[in-house]
Amino acid sequence: MRSRRFERLAERPVNRETFIRPWPEVGLSAIGSPHDPRPGIAIRDGAVVEMDGVAAADFDLVERFIARHAIDVTVAERAMSTPSQEIARMIVDINVPRADVLAIFAGCTPAKIVEIVDAMNVLEMMMGLAKMRGRRTPANQAHVTNRKEHPVLLAADAAEAALRGFAEVETTAAVGRYAPFNALALLVGTQVGRPGVLTQCAVEEATNLKLAFKGLTSYSETLSVYATERAFVDGDDTPWSKAFLGAAYASRGVKTRFTSGAGAPALMGHAEGRSMLYLEARSLLVTRAAGSQGSQNGSISCIALPESLPDGVRAVLAENLIAMLLGLEVASGNDALASHSDIRKAAKLMLQFIPGTDFITSGYGAIPRPDNMFGGGNFDVSELDDWHVLQRDLRIDGGITPVDEARVLAARERAARAMQAVFARLGFPPITEAEILAATGAYGSEDMPDRDRVADIDAAQSLLAGPMTALDVVRALDAAGYADVAANVLSMQRQRVIGDYLQPSAIFDRDYRVLSALTDPNDYRGPGTGYRVEGERWAQLQDLPQAWDPRHYGDRLAASGAAGWLVETGPAQRGSGREVVVAIGPAFGEAITRTIGGLDHRAVLDAIVSGIRSEGVAARIVRIHHTSDCAFIGHAGAKLSGSGVAIGIQSKGTTVIHREDLVPLENLELFAMAPNLDLDVYRHIGRNAALHAQRKPVPPIPVRSDNTARLRLIVQTTLMHLRETRSVRRDRPPAELRPAAEPAGHAGGAADLARPGVATAGSVEER
Amino acid sequence: MSAATVHAWTGRPLGDLTIEALRDGRSGGDDFRISREQLDVQAAAAEAAGHPQLAENLRRAGELTRVPNERVFEIYAMLRPGRATWAELDRLADDLASQDMPRVAAFVREAADAYRARGIVRPSP
């Protein structure tokens, strides 16, 4: 036999994922392989002669590089002899400055680092991120690519991403030969959207370097580093060649960060039986040793591998933390698809989102997922509003600013037109008006006309091979009348001469001021310190375009000309005989004329009255002025009813059948889910009340249940109730009501109410 | 970093690098390259902020500012595994040292020894 519940669970998105038990011998363990070395160091004559149990003579390339360049021998003995738990506590202790923690980590070996962070749970690690990240102000990075490598769409998407607040925008090319155009599109597009956005084009290293030398890109995070010698050699690099590349970029004023992450060595088959976290600690020490200012880590494209293992997501958070503990900028992953389950994906994100990192994602898809040529796209353009709402809910700056549609359209069009001008002036294949129009309003590449791909590739290759640089782009923009964009692109070139953005964790604001670990250092020391979402930034993050002002909602609740269809004829009297009193709320049919379910109040009243009469019972309508509470409205009506039974109805439509001998908060039947009530139900309520009035047996009315009604409508409910409550007159007694003559044009409904047979104040007097 | 004190690779002050100068050809290409001096300034700032390895990288970068793009690519290629013999790397280091690039030279020499020790130099013919 199978459990239907287990069958359903098996179909859940999370169960599309693979979960395995650890197999440490091949590197399939997240933290704590039995083959991970014990921490240890020996120093002789100012040199590391033994590290984590390996003698210098036996060091592989990676250990040799770390021992030579990463470990500060002047602090190593103190650091290594301090108990790991004590160091872990320093990380979360708000009374220990960040600099003191960094000083200790300057002397730690890979195994020591792992022992320290493994003493921490995820909450403590998150505290660590908040305190240890280099830059005070968190930021985010975007992916901008598309399947067609359409340069106009790339420029428009880059402009939108820049406008949305991404501090870095990266592209790549599915067909490498497009790379120069993709880089150009990002450069122009971002500088239309927001001055100072950094861009890169992730392609093969030699092309990448050429693009950077030409000024078409301003940063590079393609420099992969590995944890083991074999992985390095398979990657056709060494720690020295990668470090040399880093220096080469810097020699042209280009920012770089290295990239590594949990799972990559195991995937390459070179884990040597070590845990993912231990190996990543080695990669990060290589990164520091090479003099890179930062790291893109957090497992990146391998994320599903650590996630298949127990402790895997904690390991990924731990590697972000280790990078920070080594003083490195961190672009903290969350870029490759991390789960089929939205719950799991969001939970994983929170580990970086809440504390903040230098770049919360190392690539948020500012494009539709099918256009993401990085092959993943954990988040994409369709999830931007979810992100905005999370920022607003938690008062967290996740580096994405809500923007309105008109501004986005304007930026996209301008970027497309600027690209048209640049292409025309530099002699590249022309960009048509149709392409500009399509790119302005596009969702994705499916909305773009096809271009002559051969001609584009040829032109792109000539840009790469020829003498043209970003300065030619500046001249073209300037000559075509895009003076501001020209000035922005020129400013990016001037920044390369200054080099302030080569310092750790550097980004630019829109005025080209550098925010880095040096100019905007993280000073978190507990509550009231560090980065806080306040002032203008908080105003931006909370002001969602779809948020509305509740002050004016009430004005929409009263249909014009509706007031006055129920005429008060005097104070309500106690009735007698077979009648049901229908007690309506203070605003019913006046300040509010529809229920929350959108039913016209006249139609509702008519349905109730016709239901009562269908059982041969008279109906009498009174207005309750002294309360807006449904139970008390109903109970006040019951005390006036000849049968002792009344129906109480609030303006939002919530209804109760009450009897005078019950206490106010009891009832005969309650219909609390007003959005689910239709006229048939109201008629049924009238009929049931009439049966109650005759003391006949009454089967309760089945009511549709809708779990989302409260979620959807609680704000509207609150505002309607507020308006009803504002209509309350505490000192005014219940009033007898009589429908006024039918106004012209009103169809059906309350016509019945004016007919003889309906109990009104008059009928009471007749008795 | 005060813009007034920054000079480009060509020695031009940063203040000269304007759109007007670019428009009428008074500035161009190499004026927008960073200088060795400026990278040394950045290195000192990194060092003072507790980033000695970054500082060292920026000093190596400063030395590389004089190296033409093509030569940069060649050096990188030689440093990849199995591309050069120990002697070729040693000659490269000598060459770099003779061109006032002591840090890059030492770095290459260190790589040569490491590669030989770990068997990833190209075998001598």
PDB file of C-alpha atoms in Angstrom, chain A residues 518-638:
ATOM      1  CA  LEU A 518      38.760  51.824   2.263  1.00  0.00           C
ATOM      2  CA  THR A 519      36.319  54.658   1.565  1.00  0.00           C
ATOM      3  CA  ASP A 520      33.144  53.065   2.943  1.00  0.00           C
ATOM      4  CA  PRO A 521      34.484  50.617   5.512  1.00  0.00           C
ATOM      5  CA  ASN A 522      32.053  48.332   7.270  1.00  0.00           C
ATOM      6  CA  ASP A 523      31.792  49.631  10.822  1.00  0.00           C
ATOM      7  CA  TYR A 524      29.180  47.219  12.134  1.00  0.00           C
ATOM      8  CA  ARG A 525      29.465  46.897  15.895  1.00  0.00           C
ATOM      9  CA  GLY A 526      25.956  45.845  16.836  1.00  0.00           C
ATOM     10  CA  PRO A 527      22.621  47.674  17.029  1.00  0.00           C
ATOM     11  CA  GLY A 528      22.774  51.280  15.877  1.00  0.00           C
ATOM     12  CA  THR A 529      25.982  50.824  13.894  1.00  0.00           C
ATOM     13  CA  GLY A 530      26.933  49.756  10.403  1.00  0.00           C
ATOM     14  CA  TYR A 531      24.732  50.009   7.351  1.00  0.00           C
ATOM     15  CA  ARG A 532      21.134  50.918   8.116  1.00  0.00           C
ATOM     16  CA  VAL A 533      18.327  51.354   5.629  1.00  0.00           C
ATOM     17  CA  GLU A 534      17.273  54.916   6.343  1.00  0.00           C
ATOM     18  CA  GLY A 535      16.258  58.217   4.836  1.00  0.00           C
ATOM     19  CA  GLU A 536      16.197  58.457   1.082  1.00  0.00           C
ATOM     20  CA  ARG A 537      17.207  54.818   0.565  1.00  0.00           C
ATOM     21  CA  TRP A 538      14.406  53.553   2.756  1.00  0.00           C
ATOM     22  CA  ALA A 539      11.985  55.824   0.921  1.00  0.00           C
ATOM     23  CA  GLN A 540      13.133  54.274  -2.381  1.00  0.00           C
ATOM     24  CA  LEU A 541      12.908  50.700  -1.143  1.00  0.00           C
ATOM     25  CA  GLN A 542       9.471  51.028   0.398  1.00  0.00           C
ATOM     26  CA  ASP A 543       7.896  52.992  -2.422  1.00  0.00           C
ATOM     27  CA  LEU A 544       6.795  50.141  -4.669  1.00  0.00           C
ATOM     28  CA  PRO A 545       4.983  51.315  -7.804  1.00  0.00           C
ATOM     29  CA  GLN A 546       2.143  48.953  -6.922  1.00  0.00           C
ATOM     30  CA  ALA A 547       1.725  50.332  -3.381  1.00  0.00           C
ATOM     31  CA  TRP A 548      -1.303  52.628  -3.053  1.00  0.00           C
ATOM     32  CA  ASP A 549      -2.472  55.231  -0.604  1.00  0.00           C
ATOM     33  CA  PRO A 550      -5.178  53.804   1.664  1.00  0.00           C
ATOM     34  CA  ARG A 551      -6.422  57.272   2.596  1.00  0.00           C
ATOM     35  CA  HIS A 552      -8.435  57.531  -0.588  1.00  0.00           C
ATOM     36  CA  TYR A 553      -9.782  54.003  -0.649  1.00  0.00           C
ATOM     37  CA  GLY A 554     -12.899  54.869   1.316  1.00  0.00           C
ATOM     38  CA  ASP A 555     -13.965  57.426  -1.280  1.00  0.00           C
ATOM     39  CA  ARG A 556     -14.386  54.633  -3.790  1.00  0.00           C
ATOM     40  CA  LEU A 557     -16.663  52.613  -1.549  1.00  0.00           C
ATOM     41  CA  ALA A 558     -19.789  54.735  -2.052  1.00  0.00           C
ATOM     42  CA  ALA A 559     -21.414  54.671  -5.487  1.00  0.00           C
ATOM     43  CA  SER A 560     -22.487  58.168  -6.460  1.00  0.00           C
ATOM     44  CA  GLY A 561     -26.231  58.821  -6.066  1.00  0.00           C
ATOM     45  CA  ALA A 562     -26.628  55.723  -3.922  1.00  0.00           C
ATOM     46  CA  ALA A 563     -27.264  57.488  -0.657  1.00  0.00           C
ATOM     47  CA  GLY A 564     -30.832  58.023   0.420  1.00  0.00           C
ATOM     48  CA  TRP A 565     -32.505  54.867  -0.895  1.00  0.00           C
ATOM     49  CA  LEU A 566     -33.232  53.825   2.660  1.00  0.00           C
ATOM     50  CA  VAL A 567     -35.257  56.410   4.529  1.00  0.00           C
ATOM     51  CA  GLU A 568     -35.243  56.558   8.314  1.00  0.00           C
ATOM     52  CA  THR A 569     -38.730  56.872   9.690  1.00  0.00           C
ATOM     53  CA  GLY A 570     -37.891  57.160  13.367  1.00  0.00           C
ATOM     54  CA  PRO A 571     -36.440  55.186  16.279  1.00  0.00           C
ATOM     55  CA  ALA A 572     -36.884  51.439  15.907  1.00  0.00           C
ATOM     56  CA  GLN A 573     -39.456  49.794  18.157  1.00  0.00           C
ATOM     57  CA  ARG A 574     -39.674  46.333  19.645  1.00  0.00           C
ATOM     58  CA  GLY A 575     -41.754  44.279  17.207  1.00  0.00           C
ATOM     59  CA  SER A 576     -44.042  41.332  17.777  1.00  0.00           C
ATOM     60  CA  GLY A 577     -45.117  38.199  15.995  1.00  0.00           C
ATOM     61  CA  ARG A 578     -43.420  36.225  13.236  1.00  0.00           C
ATOM     62  CA  GLU A 579     -40.810  38.598  11.961  1.00  0.00           C
ATOM     63  CA  VAL A 580     -37.098  38.705  11.366  1.00  0.00           C
ATOM     64  CA  VAL A 581     -35.334  41.975  11.861  1.00  0.00           C
ATOM     65  CA  VAL A 582     -32.594  42.749   9.352  1.00  0.00           C
ATOM     66  CA  ALA A 583     -30.154  44.977  11.210  1.00  0.00           C
ATOM     67  CA  ILE A 584     -27.737  46.788   8.926  1.00  0.00           C
ATOM     68  CA  GLY A 585     -24.495  48.514   9.863  1.00  0.00           C
ATOM     69  CA  PRO A 586     -24.127  52.278  10.183  1.00  0.00           C
ATOM     70  CA  ALA A 587     -22.615  52.748   6.704  1.00  0.00           C
ATOM     71  CA  PHE A 588     -24.733  50.204   4.848  1.00  0.00           C
ATOM     72  CA  GLY A 589     -26.076  51.619   1.587  1.00  0.00           C
ATOM     73  CA  GLU A 590     -24.757  55.072   2.476  1.00  0.00           C
ATOM     74  CA  ALA A 591     -21.030  55.605   3.057  1.00  0.00           C
ATOM     75  CA  ILE A 592     -20.477  52.114   1.623  1.00  0.00           C
ATOM     76  CA  THR A 593     -22.710  50.677  -1.111  1.00  0.00           C
ATOM     77  CA  ARG A 594     -21.111  47.343  -1.972  1.00  0.00           C
ATOM     78  CA  THR A 595     -19.921  44.378   0.018  1.00  0.00           C
ATOM     79  CA  ILE A 596     -16.287  43.316  -0.085  1.00  0.00           C
ATOM     80  CA  GLY A 597     -17.414  40.650  -2.533  1.00  0.00           C
ATOM     81  CA  GLY A 598     -18.631  43.422  -4.841  1.00  0.00           C
ATOM     82  CA  LEU A 599     -22.360  42.845  -4.285  1.00  0.00           C
ATOM     83  CA  ASP A 600     -24.631  45.869  -4.406  1.00  0.00           C
ATOM     84  CA  HIS A 601     -26.126  46.474  -0.976  1.00  0.00           C
ATOM     85  CA  ARG A 602     -29.640  46.757  -2.394  1.00  0.00           C
ATOM     86  CA  ALA A 603     -29.365  43.378  -4.063  1.00  0.00           C
ATOM     87  CA  VAL A 604     -28.056  41.854  -0.844  1.00  0.00           C
ATOM     88  CA  LEU A 605     -30.874  43.279   1.214  1.00  0.00           C
ATOM     89  CA  ASP A 606     -33.383  42.180  -1.377  1.00  0.00           C
ATOM     90  CA  ALA A 607     -32.012  38.632  -1.340  1.00  0.00           C
ATOM     91  CA  ILE A 608     -32.175  38.431   2.448  1.00  0.00           C
ATOM     92  CA  VAL A 609     -35.683  39.830   2.574  1.00  0.00           C
ATOM     93  CA  SER A 610     -36.942  37.538  -0.170  1.00  0.00           C
ATOM     94  CA  GLY A 611     -35.401  34.592   1.694  1.00  0.00           C
ATOM     95  CA  ILE A 612     -37.214  35.541   4.876  1.00  0.00           C
ATOM     96  CA  ARG A 613     -40.505  36.025   3.073  1.00  0.00           C
ATOM     97  CA  SER A 614     -40.194  32.718   1.236  1.00  0.00           C
ATOM     98  CA  GLU A 615     -40.879  31.047   4.597  1.00  0.00           C
ATOM     99  CA  GLY A 616     -43.915  33.255   5.185  1.00  0.00           C
ATOM    100  CA  VAL A 617     -42.177  35.409   7.757  1.00  0.00           C
ATOM    101  CA  ALA A 618     -42.187  39.192   7.749  1.00  0.00           C
ATOM    102  CA  ALA A 619     -38.954  41.132   7.402  1.00  0.00           C
ATOM    103  CA  ARG A 620     -38.233  44.464   9.012  1.00  0.00           C
ATOM    104  CA  ILE A 621     -35.170  46.594   8.383  1.00  0.00           C
ATOM    105  CA  VAL A 622     -33.432  48.653  11.033  1.00  0.00           C
ATOM    106  CA  ARG A 623     -30.183  50.547  10.976  1.00  0.00           C
ATOM    107  CA  ILE A 624     -27.826  50.148  13.913  1.00  0.00           C
ATOM    108  CA  HIS A 625     -25.960  53.389  14.560  1.00  0.00           C
ATOM    109  CA  HIS A 626     -24.179  52.724  17.851  1.00  0.00           C
ATOM    110  CA  THR A 627     -21.817  49.911  16.800  1.00  0.00           C
ATOM    111  CA  SER A 628     -20.014  48.604  13.732  1.00  0.00           C
ATOM    112  CA  ASP A 629     -19.367  45.156  15.203  1.00  0.00           C
ATOM    113  CA  CYS A 630     -21.248  42.399  13.429  1.00  0.00           C
ATOM    114  CA  ALA A 631     -22.202  40.467  16.557  1.00  0.00           C
ATOM    115  CA  PHE A 632     -23.486  43.560  18.340  1.00  0.00           C
ATOM    116  CA  ILE A 633     -25.377  44.713  15.229  1.00  0.00           C
ATOM    117  CA  GLY A 634     -27.075  41.330  15.073  1.00  0.00           C
ATOM    118  CA  HIS A 635     -27.765  41.226  18.779  1.00  0.00           C
ATOM    119  CA  ALA A 636     -29.213  44.736  18.799  1.00  0.00           C
ATOM    120  CA  GLY A 637     -31.496  43.659  15.949  1.00  0.00           C
ATOM    121  CA  ALA A 638     -32.538  40.518  17.830  1.00  0.00           C
TER     122      ALA A 638
END
